[in-house]
């Protein structure tokens, strides 16, 4: 089978490596992939947002199955466009991807179907939003409606910061049209859990839970990033919580999407907060999370491609999705300065006794074959262990076997999860 994976980060590398385990796969193309992914797939210089070129390529190469991984092409309708030329793909249609593409849509969906989430108001008018901010509880959370490279959420600790956030989104348009509408919502507290799930629109099968570490610096300080590391499973996500989420959140969401004629097929990501009043949805993503995928897929004990095909065909069953009892940890190695200004172009070397899994997020391959850094997040070093402690220790041991100039990584990935485990025991 010829497979095409749209995207080019660490998440896509993890997907590609897992798909490669399927014996029927003869070739995998990555669009655009990156210099590290090139070790596992044929990289093609087509951007993930260039739907026309993606479809043409898939037609020409007679691709048997496509996986559309990032949010942008999904929201732009890549899966629909592939379907039009008869190429089956894993991922939601444009109509279903709106669950991530519009925060106004997802909040209204949750309100309409009674799915627990933060209280909120929607504003299209800047002055009305500013008026509301005069009396609403502080801190408050301001969210741009549309996609904003993961930066469209501002937590305002003061009334002035909230006003500035609204002005930056609605007047200065820092996120372009994404900020034409904003959601202003209640600030919630509690541990966060990421739950990725496979769903074919009727059946929903959650994957192993995980915990992201979004801030740039140790102790959850510094700027928000695309994610500096992950662990799985997430110790806060007990069986009791999982059962409650299935009943109150996962199934109602799948049903709601069906009811709205937006049947969701693909990976639906539930970003949850475990509040004192129970689990609530912080955000939905219409795709695999990054870097959650880098810890979730190594723990998947069954065949990813089989699951993806079953999902796309509407034939998903629970028994084909099996996870191991182990734990995994991913430490993201970034370029110093990320998520702001950073330099690239430094050679990456991996010691020969490296004994983990390397998922490359941002790298380029030079003509002489050397792989050099090519992004903010450069790679994810992943290790598995019988316990979370073992996975974390191993991952950091392996980080020492990977070197590039100006490398920066957090030293405390998994610490909070380990502390939560101790508390529970
Ligand atoms: P992003 O990945 O940029 O969407 O970041 C969203 C992050 O903002 C979440 O992971 C939460 O940590 C935080 N957040 C979003 N909504 C709320 C909320 N209502 N209350 C508290 N924190 C929130
Ligand atoms: N790790 C969060 C995301 O993929 O959006």
Coordinates of C-alpha atoms and ligand atoms in Angstrom, one line a residue:
X1 CA 0.0 0.0 0.0
X2 CA 1.1 3.5 -0.8
X3 CA 0.5 5.9 2.1
X4 CA 0.7 9.7 2.2
X5 CA 0.9 11.7 5.4
X6 CA 0.2 15.4 5.3
X7 CA 2.3 17.4 7.7
X8 CA 5.9 17.7 8.8
X9 CA 6.5 17.8 12.5
X10 CA 7.2 15.4 15.4
X11 CA 3.6 14.2 15.4
X12 CA 3.8 13.2 11.8
X13 CA 7.1 11.5 12.4
X14 CA 5.5 9.4 15.2
X15 CA 2.5 8.6 12.9
X16 CA 4.8 7.6 10.1
X17 CA 7.0 5.3 12.2
X18 CA 3.9 3.6 13.6
X19 CA 2.3 3.1 10.1
X20 CA 5.6 1.6 8.9
X21 CA 5.1 -1.3 11.2
X22 CA 2.3 -2.5 8.9
X23 CA 3.6 -5.2 6.6
X24 CA 1.4 -4.1 3.7
X25 CA 2.9 -0.7 3.5
X26 CA 5.3 -0.4 0.6
X27 CA 5.9 3.3 0.5
X28 CA 5.2 6.4 2.7
X29 CA 5.3 9.9 1.4
X30 CA 5.4 12.9 3.8
X31 CA 4.1 16.3 2.6
X32 CA 6.2 18.2 3.3
X33 CA 7.9 16.0 6.0
X34 CA 11.3 17.3 7.2
X35 CA 15.0 16.4 7.2
X36 CA 14.6 13.9 10.0
X37 CA 11.4 12.3 8.7
X38 CA 13.4 11.7 5.5
X39 CA 14.9 8.7 7.2
X40 CA 11.5 7.0 7.4
X41 CA 9.5 8.4 4.4
X42 CA 9.9 10.1 1.1
X43 CA 9.6 13.8 1.7
X44 CA 7.8 15.8 -1.0
X45 CA 8.1 19.6 -1.1
X46 CA 4.4 20.3 -0.9
X47 CA 3.1 22.5 1.9
X48 CA 0.4 21.1 4.2
X49 CA -1.9 24.0 3.3
X50 CA -1.6 23.5 -0.5
X51 CA -4.7 21.4 -0.9
X52 CA -4.7 21.5 -4.7
X53 CA -1.1 20.3 -4.9
X54 CA -1.7 17.6 -2.3
X55 CA -4.7 16.2 -4.2
X56 CA -2.8 16.2 -7.5
X57 CA 0.1 14.5 -6.0
X58 CA -2.1 11.8 -4.4
X59 CA -3.8 11.2 -7.7
X60 CA -0.6 11.0 -9.7
X61 CA 1.1 8.7 -7.2
X62 CA -2.1 6.6 -6.9
X63 CA -2.0 6.8 -3.1
X64 CA -4.1 4.1 -1.4
X65 CA -4.6 5.9 1.9
X66 CA -3.9 9.3 3.2
X67 CA -3.5 10.7 6.7
X68 CA -4.1 14.4 7.2
X69 CA -2.5 15.3 10.5
X70 CA -2.4 19.1 11.0
X71 CA -5.3 21.4 11.8
X72 CA -4.9 23.8 8.8
X73 CA -5.5 21.3 6.0
X74 CA -8.3 19.6 7.9
X75 CA -10.1 22.9 8.4
X76 CA -9.5 23.8 4.8
X77 CA -11.2 20.6 3.6
X78 CA -8.3 18.4 2.6
X79 CA -10.1 15.2 3.4
X80 CA -13.2 16.3 1.4
X81 CA -11.0 17.2 -1.6
X82 CA -9.2 13.8 -1.5
X83 CA -12.6 12.0 -1.2
X84 CA -13.7 13.8 -4.4
X85 CA -11.0 12.1 -6.4
X86 CA -11.6 8.8 -4.7
X87 CA -8.7 8.8 -2.2
X88 CA -9.7 7.6 1.3
X89 CA -8.2 9.5 4.1
X90 CA -8.0 9.5 7.9
X91 CA -9.3 12.8 9.3
X92 CA -12.5 14.7 9.6
X93 CA -14.3 16.5 6.8
X94 CA -14.3 20.3 6.7
X95 CA -17.8 20.3 8.3
X96 CA -16.6 18.3 11.2
X97 CA -13.1 20.0 11.6
X98 CA -15.0 23.2 12.6
X99 CA -15.0 21.7 16.1
X100 CA -11.5 23.0 16.3
X101 CA -11.6 25.6 13.5
X102 CA -14.2 27.8 15.4
X103 CA -14.2 28.2 19.1
X104 CA -17.6 29.9 18.8
X105 CA -19.0 26.8 17.1
X106 CA -17.5 24.4 19.7
X107 CA -18.7 26.5 22.7
X108 CA -22.2 26.8 21.3
X109 CA -22.2 23.0 20.6
X110 CA -21.3 22.3 24.2
X111 CA -24.0 24.7 25.5
X112 CA -26.7 23.3 23.2
X113 CA -25.9 19.6 24.2
X114 CA -25.1 20.2 27.8
X115 CA -21.5 19.2 27.6
X116 CA -19.6 20.5 30.6
X117 CA -17.3 23.5 29.8
X118 CA -16.4 26.9 31.1
X119 CA -19.2 29.5 31.1
X120 CA -18.8 32.0 28.3
X121 CA -20.0 34.8 26.1
X122 CA -19.4 35.4 22.4
X123 CA -18.7 38.9 21.0
X124 CA -18.5 40.2 17.4
X125 CA -18.4 43.7 18.6
X126 CA -15.3 45.1 20.3
X127 CA -17.2 47.8 22.4
X128 CA -19.7 45.2 23.7
X129 CA -16.8 42.9 24.6
X130 CA -15.0 45.8 26.5
X131 CA -18.3 46.7 28.3
X132 CA -18.6 43.1 29.4
X133 CA -15.1 43.1 30.8
X134 CA -15.9 45.9 33.2
X135 CA -17.9 43.6 35.4
X136 CA -16.9 40.0 34.6
X137 CA -15.0 37.9 37.1
X138 CA -11.1 38.2 36.8
X139 CA -9.0 36.3 35.9
X140 CA -10.8 35.7 32.6
X141 CA -9.9 33.9 29.4
X142 CA -10.1 35.5 26.0
X143 CA -10.1 33.3 22.9
X144 CA -9.9 34.2 19.3
X145 CA -12.6 32.3 17.4
X146 CA -10.4 30.8 14.6
X147 CA -7.1 29.0 14.3
X148 CA -4.2 31.1 15.6
X149 CA -1.2 28.8 15.5
X150 CA -2.1 27.7 19.0
X151 CA -1.6 31.2 20.3
X152 CA -5.2 32.5 20.3
X153 CA -5.8 32.0 24.0
X154 CA -5.0 34.7 26.5
X155 CA -5.4 34.3 30.2
X156 CA -5.9 37.8 31.6
X157 CA -5.0 38.2 35.3
X158 CA -6.2 41.8 35.4
X159 CA -9.0 43.8 33.9
X160 CA -6.5 45.9 31.9
X161 CA -4.8 42.8 30.5
X162 CA -8.2 41.5 29.4
X163 CA -9.0 44.8 27.7
X164 CA -5.7 44.8 25.9
X165 CA -6.3 41.2 24.7
X166 CA -9.6 42.1 23.3
X167 CA -8.2 45.2 21.5
X168 CA -5.2 43.2 20.1
X169 CA -7.6 40.6 18.7
X170 CA -10.5 42.7 17.6
X171 CA -8.9 46.0 16.6
X172 CA -5.3 45.3 15.9
X173 CA -6.2 41.9 14.4
X174 CA -3.0 40.2 15.6
X175 CA -4.6 36.9 14.6
X176 CA -6.2 38.3 11.4
X177 CA -9.8 37.2 10.8
X178 CA -9.4 34.6 13.5
X179 CA -10.1 37.4 16.0
X180 CA -13.2 38.8 14.3
X181 CA -15.2 37.0 17.0
X182 CA -13.9 36.3 20.4
X183 CA -15.0 34.0 23.2
X184 CA -14.7 35.4 26.7
X185 CA -14.9 32.6 29.3
X186 CA -14.7 31.7 32.9
X187 CA -11.2 30.9 34.2
X188 CA -11.1 27.3 35.5
X189 CA -8.6 25.6 37.6
X190 CA -7.5 22.0 38.0
X191 CA -5.2 19.4 36.5
X192 CA -5.2 19.2 32.7
X193 CA -5.5 16.0 30.8
X194 CA -5.2 15.3 27.1
X195 CA -7.3 12.5 25.7
X196 CA -7.0 11.6 22.1
X197 CA -9.6 9.3 20.7
X198 CA -10.4 7.4 17.6
X199 CA -13.9 7.9 16.4
X200 CA -15.8 6.8 13.2
X201 CA -18.8 9.0 14.1
X202 CA -20.6 6.4 16.1
X203 CA -18.0 4.5 18.1
X204 CA -15.5 6.4 20.2
X205 CA -12.4 4.7 21.5
X206 CA -10.2 6.8 23.8
X207 CA -6.4 6.3 23.6
X208 CA -4.2 6.3 26.6
X209 CA -4.3 9.6 28.5
X210 CA -1.4 12.1 28.5
X211 CA -0.1 15.3 30.0
X212 CA 1.4 18.1 28.0
X213 CA 3.9 20.7 29.3
X214 CA 3.1 23.9 27.4
X215 CA 5.2 26.5 29.0
X216 CA 8.8 27.1 27.9
X217 CA 10.5 27.0 31.3
X218 CA 10.8 24.7 34.2
X219 CA 8.0 24.9 36.8
X220 CA 5.5 25.8 34.1
X221 CA 6.9 29.3 33.8
X222 CA 7.7 31.4 30.7
X223 CA 5.8 31.7 27.5
X224 CA 3.3 29.3 26.0
X225 CA 4.8 27.0 23.4
X226 CA 3.6 24.2 21.1
X227 CA 4.5 21.8 23.9
X228 CA 7.9 21.1 25.6
X229 CA 7.2 17.5 26.6
X230 CA 4.6 14.9 27.5
X231 CA 4.0 11.9 29.6
X232 CA 1.5 9.1 29.3
X233 CA -0.6 7.9 31.0
X234 CA -1.7 10.9 33.0
X235 CA -2.0 9.9 36.7
X236 CA -4.9 12.3 37.3
X237 CA -7.0 10.4 34.8
X238 CA -8.3 7.6 37.0
X239 CA -10.7 4.9 35.8
X240 CA -13.5 6.8 37.7
X241 CA -12.7 10.1 35.8
X242 CA -12.4 8.1 32.5
X243 CA -15.9 6.6 33.0
X244 CA -17.3 10.0 33.8
X245 CA -15.7 11.6 30.7
X246 CA -17.1 8.9 28.5
X247 CA -20.6 9.4 29.8
X248 CA -20.6 13.2 30.1
X249 CA -18.3 14.3 27.4
X250 CA -17.1 11.8 24.8
X251 CA -20.3 10.1 23.8
X252 CA -22.4 13.3 24.0
X253 CA -19.9 15.1 21.7
X254 CA -20.0 12.3 19.1
X255 CA -23.8 12.3 19.2
X256 CA -23.9 16.1 19.0
X257 CA -21.8 16.2 15.9
X258 CA -24.0 13.5 14.3
X259 CA -27.1 15.5 15.2
X260 CA -25.6 18.6 13.6
X261 CA -24.9 16.6 10.4
X262 CA -21.2 17.0 11.0
X263 CA -20.3 13.3 11.8
X264 CA -16.7 13.3 13.0
X265 CA -14.3 10.6 11.7
X266 CA -10.7 10.7 12.7
X267 CA -8.9 11.6 15.8
X268 CA -10.9 13.8 18.2
X269 CA -8.7 15.3 20.9
X270 CA -10.4 16.3 24.2
X271 CA -8.4 18.9 26.2
X272 CA -9.9 18.5 29.6
X273 CA -9.6 20.2 32.9
X274 CA -10.5 18.2 36.1
X275 CA -12.2 20.9 38.1
X276 CA -13.7 20.6 41.6
X277 CA -17.1 20.3 39.8
X278 CA -16.0 17.5 37.5
X279 CA -14.2 17.2 34.2
X280 CA -14.8 20.1 31.7
X281 CA -13.8 20.6 28.1
X282 CA -11.1 23.3 27.7
X283 CA -10.8 22.7 24.0
X284 CA -11.4 20.2 21.2
X285 CA -8.8 19.5 18.5
X286 CA -9.8 17.8 15.3
X287 CA -6.5 15.9 15.1
X288 CA -3.7 14.2 17.0
X289 CA -2.0 16.4 19.5
X290 CA 1.6 17.4 19.3
X291 CA 3.6 16.3 21.3
X292 CA 1.0 14.0 22.9
X293 CA 1.1 11.7 19.8
X294 CA 4.8 11.1 20.5
X295 CA 4.0 9.3 23.8
X296 CA 0.6 7.8 22.9
X297 CA 1.5 6.0 19.7
X298 CA 4.6 4.2 21.1
X299 CA 2.2 2.6 23.7
X300 CA -0.3 1.5 21.1
X301 CA -0.1 -2.3 20.9
X302 CA -2.2 -2.8 17.8
X303 CA -1.8 -1.7 14.2
X304 CA -2.3 2.0 13.6
X305 CA -3.0 1.8 9.9
X306 CA -5.7 -0.9 10.4
X307 CA -7.4 1.4 13.0
X308 CA -7.2 4.4 10.7
X309 CA -8.7 2.5 7.8
X310 CA -11.5 1.1 10.0
X311 CA -12.1 4.6 11.3
X312 CA -12.3 6.2 7.9
X313 CA -14.7 3.4 6.7
X314 CA -17.0 3.8 9.7
X315 CA -16.1 0.3 11.0
X316 CA -14.3 1.1 14.2
X317 CA -14.6 -1.4 17.0
X318 CA -13.1 -1.2 20.5
X319 CA -11.2 -4.5 20.3
X320 CA -8.8 -3.3 17.5
X321 CA -7.4 -0.6 19.8
X322 CA -5.1 -2.0 22.5
X323 CA -2.6 -0.1 24.6
X324 CA 0.3 -1.5 26.6
X325 CA 0.4 -1.1 30.4
X326 CA 3.7 0.8 30.1
X327 CA 4.4 4.5 30.4
X328 CA 6.2 6.9 28.1
X329 CA 7.9 10.2 28.3
X330 CA 8.8 12.7 25.6
X331 CA 11.3 15.5 26.2
X332 CA 11.3 18.1 23.5
X333 CA 14.7 19.5 22.5
X334 CA 14.2 23.0 21.2
X335 CA 16.4 25.8 19.8
X336 CA 17.5 28.2 22.5
X337 CA 15.2 31.2 22.3
X338 CA 12.1 29.3 21.2
X339 CA 9.2 30.2 21.1
X340 CA 10.6 33.6 20.2
X341 CA 13.8 34.3 18.3
X342 CA 16.2 31.5 17.7
X343 CA 18.9 30.4 15.3
X344 CA 18.9 27.3 13.2
X345 CA 21.4 25.4 11.0
X346 CA 23.4 23.5 13.6
X347 CA 24.3 19.9 12.9
X348 CA 22.5 17.3 15.0
X349 CA 24.5 14.3 16.2
X350 CA 23.1 11.2 17.8
X351 CA 25.5 9.0 19.8
X352 CA 25.7 5.4 18.6
X353 CA 24.5 4.0 21.9
X354 CA 21.3 6.1 21.8
X355 CA 18.5 3.8 23.0
X356 CA 15.3 5.7 22.7
X357 CA 13.0 6.9 20.0
X358 CA 13.7 10.1 18.1
X359 CA 10.8 12.0 16.5
X360 CA 12.1 14.9 14.5
X361 CA 10.0 18.1 14.5
X362 CA 12.2 20.7 12.8
X363 CA 15.3 19.7 10.8
X364 CA 16.8 20.0 7.4
X365 CA 18.9 17.5 5.5
X366 CA 21.9 19.0 3.7
X367 CA 23.1 17.6 0.4
X368 CA 26.0 15.9 2.1
X369 CA 23.5 14.0 4.3
X370 CA 24.1 16.0 7.5
X371 CA 20.9 16.8 9.4
X372 CA 20.8 20.3 10.8
X373 CA 18.3 22.1 13.1
X374 CA 15.6 23.8 11.2
X375 CA 12.9 24.9 13.6
X376 CA 12.0 26.0 17.2
X377 CA 11.1 22.6 18.3
X378 CA 13.8 20.4 16.9
X379 CA 13.1 16.9 18.2
X380 CA 11.3 14.8 20.7
X381 CA 13.3 12.2 22.6
X382 CA 11.0 9.4 23.8
X383 CA 11.5 6.5 26.1
X384 CA 9.2 3.9 27.5
X385 CA 9.3 2.2 30.9
X386 CA 7.4 -0.1 33.1
X387 CA 6.6 2.8 35.4
X388 CA 6.4 6.5 34.7
X389 CA 9.5 7.1 36.8
X390 CA 11.4 4.6 34.6
X391 CA 10.2 6.3 31.4
X392 CA 11.2 9.8 32.6
X393 CA 14.6 8.7 33.8
X394 CA 15.3 6.8 30.5
X395 CA 14.1 9.7 28.4
X396 CA 16.5 12.1 30.1
X397 CA 19.4 9.6 29.8
X398 CA 18.8 9.5 26.1
X399 CA 18.6 13.3 25.8
X400 CA 22.3 13.2 26.8
X401 CA 23.0 11.1 23.7
X402 CA 21.6 13.8 21.3
X403 CA 23.6 16.9 20.7
X404 CA 23.3 20.2 18.8
X405 CA 24.5 23.6 19.5
X406 CA 22.1 25.9 21.4
X407 CA 19.9 23.0 22.5
X408 CA 17.3 23.8 25.1
X409 CA 15.0 21.5 27.0
X410 CA 13.0 21.5 30.2
X411 CA 14.4 19.5 33.0
X412 CA 11.1 18.7 34.8
X413 CA 9.0 16.9 32.3
X414 CA 6.9 14.4 34.2
X415 CA 7.7 15.8 37.6
X416 CA 4.2 17.0 38.3
X417 CA 2.8 13.6 37.2
X418 CA 5.2 11.8 39.4
X419 CA 4.2 13.9 42.4
X420 CA 0.5 13.3 41.7
X421 CA 1.3 9.5 41.7
X422 CA 3.0 9.7 45.1
X423 CA 0.1 11.6 46.5
X424 CA -2.4 9.1 45.3
X425 CA -0.5 6.0 46.6
Ligands
LIG1 P1 -3.8 26.6 23.7 O1 -3.1 25.3 23.6 O2 -3.1 27.8 23.2 O3 -5.2 26.5 23.2 O4 -3.8 26.9 25.2 C1 -4.9 26.7 25.9 C2 -4.4 26.6 27.3 O5 -5.0 27.7 28.0 C3 -5.0 25.4 28.0 O6 -4.1 24.3 27.9 C4 -5.2 25.9 29.4 O7 -4.0 25.7 30.2 C5 -5.5 27.3 29.3 N1 -6.9 27.6 29.3 C6 -7.8 27.6 28.2 N2 -9.0 27.9 28.6 C7 -9.0 28.0 30.0 C8 -10.0 28.3 31.0 N3 -11.3 28.5 30.7 N4 -9.6 28.3 32.3 C9 -8.3 28.2 32.6 N5 -7.3 27.9 31.7 C10 -7.7 27.8 30.4
LIG2 N1 -0.4 19.7 22.5 C1 -1.5 20.5 22.2 C2 -2.0 20.5 20.8 O1 -1.6 19.7 20.0 O2 -2.8 21.3 20.5

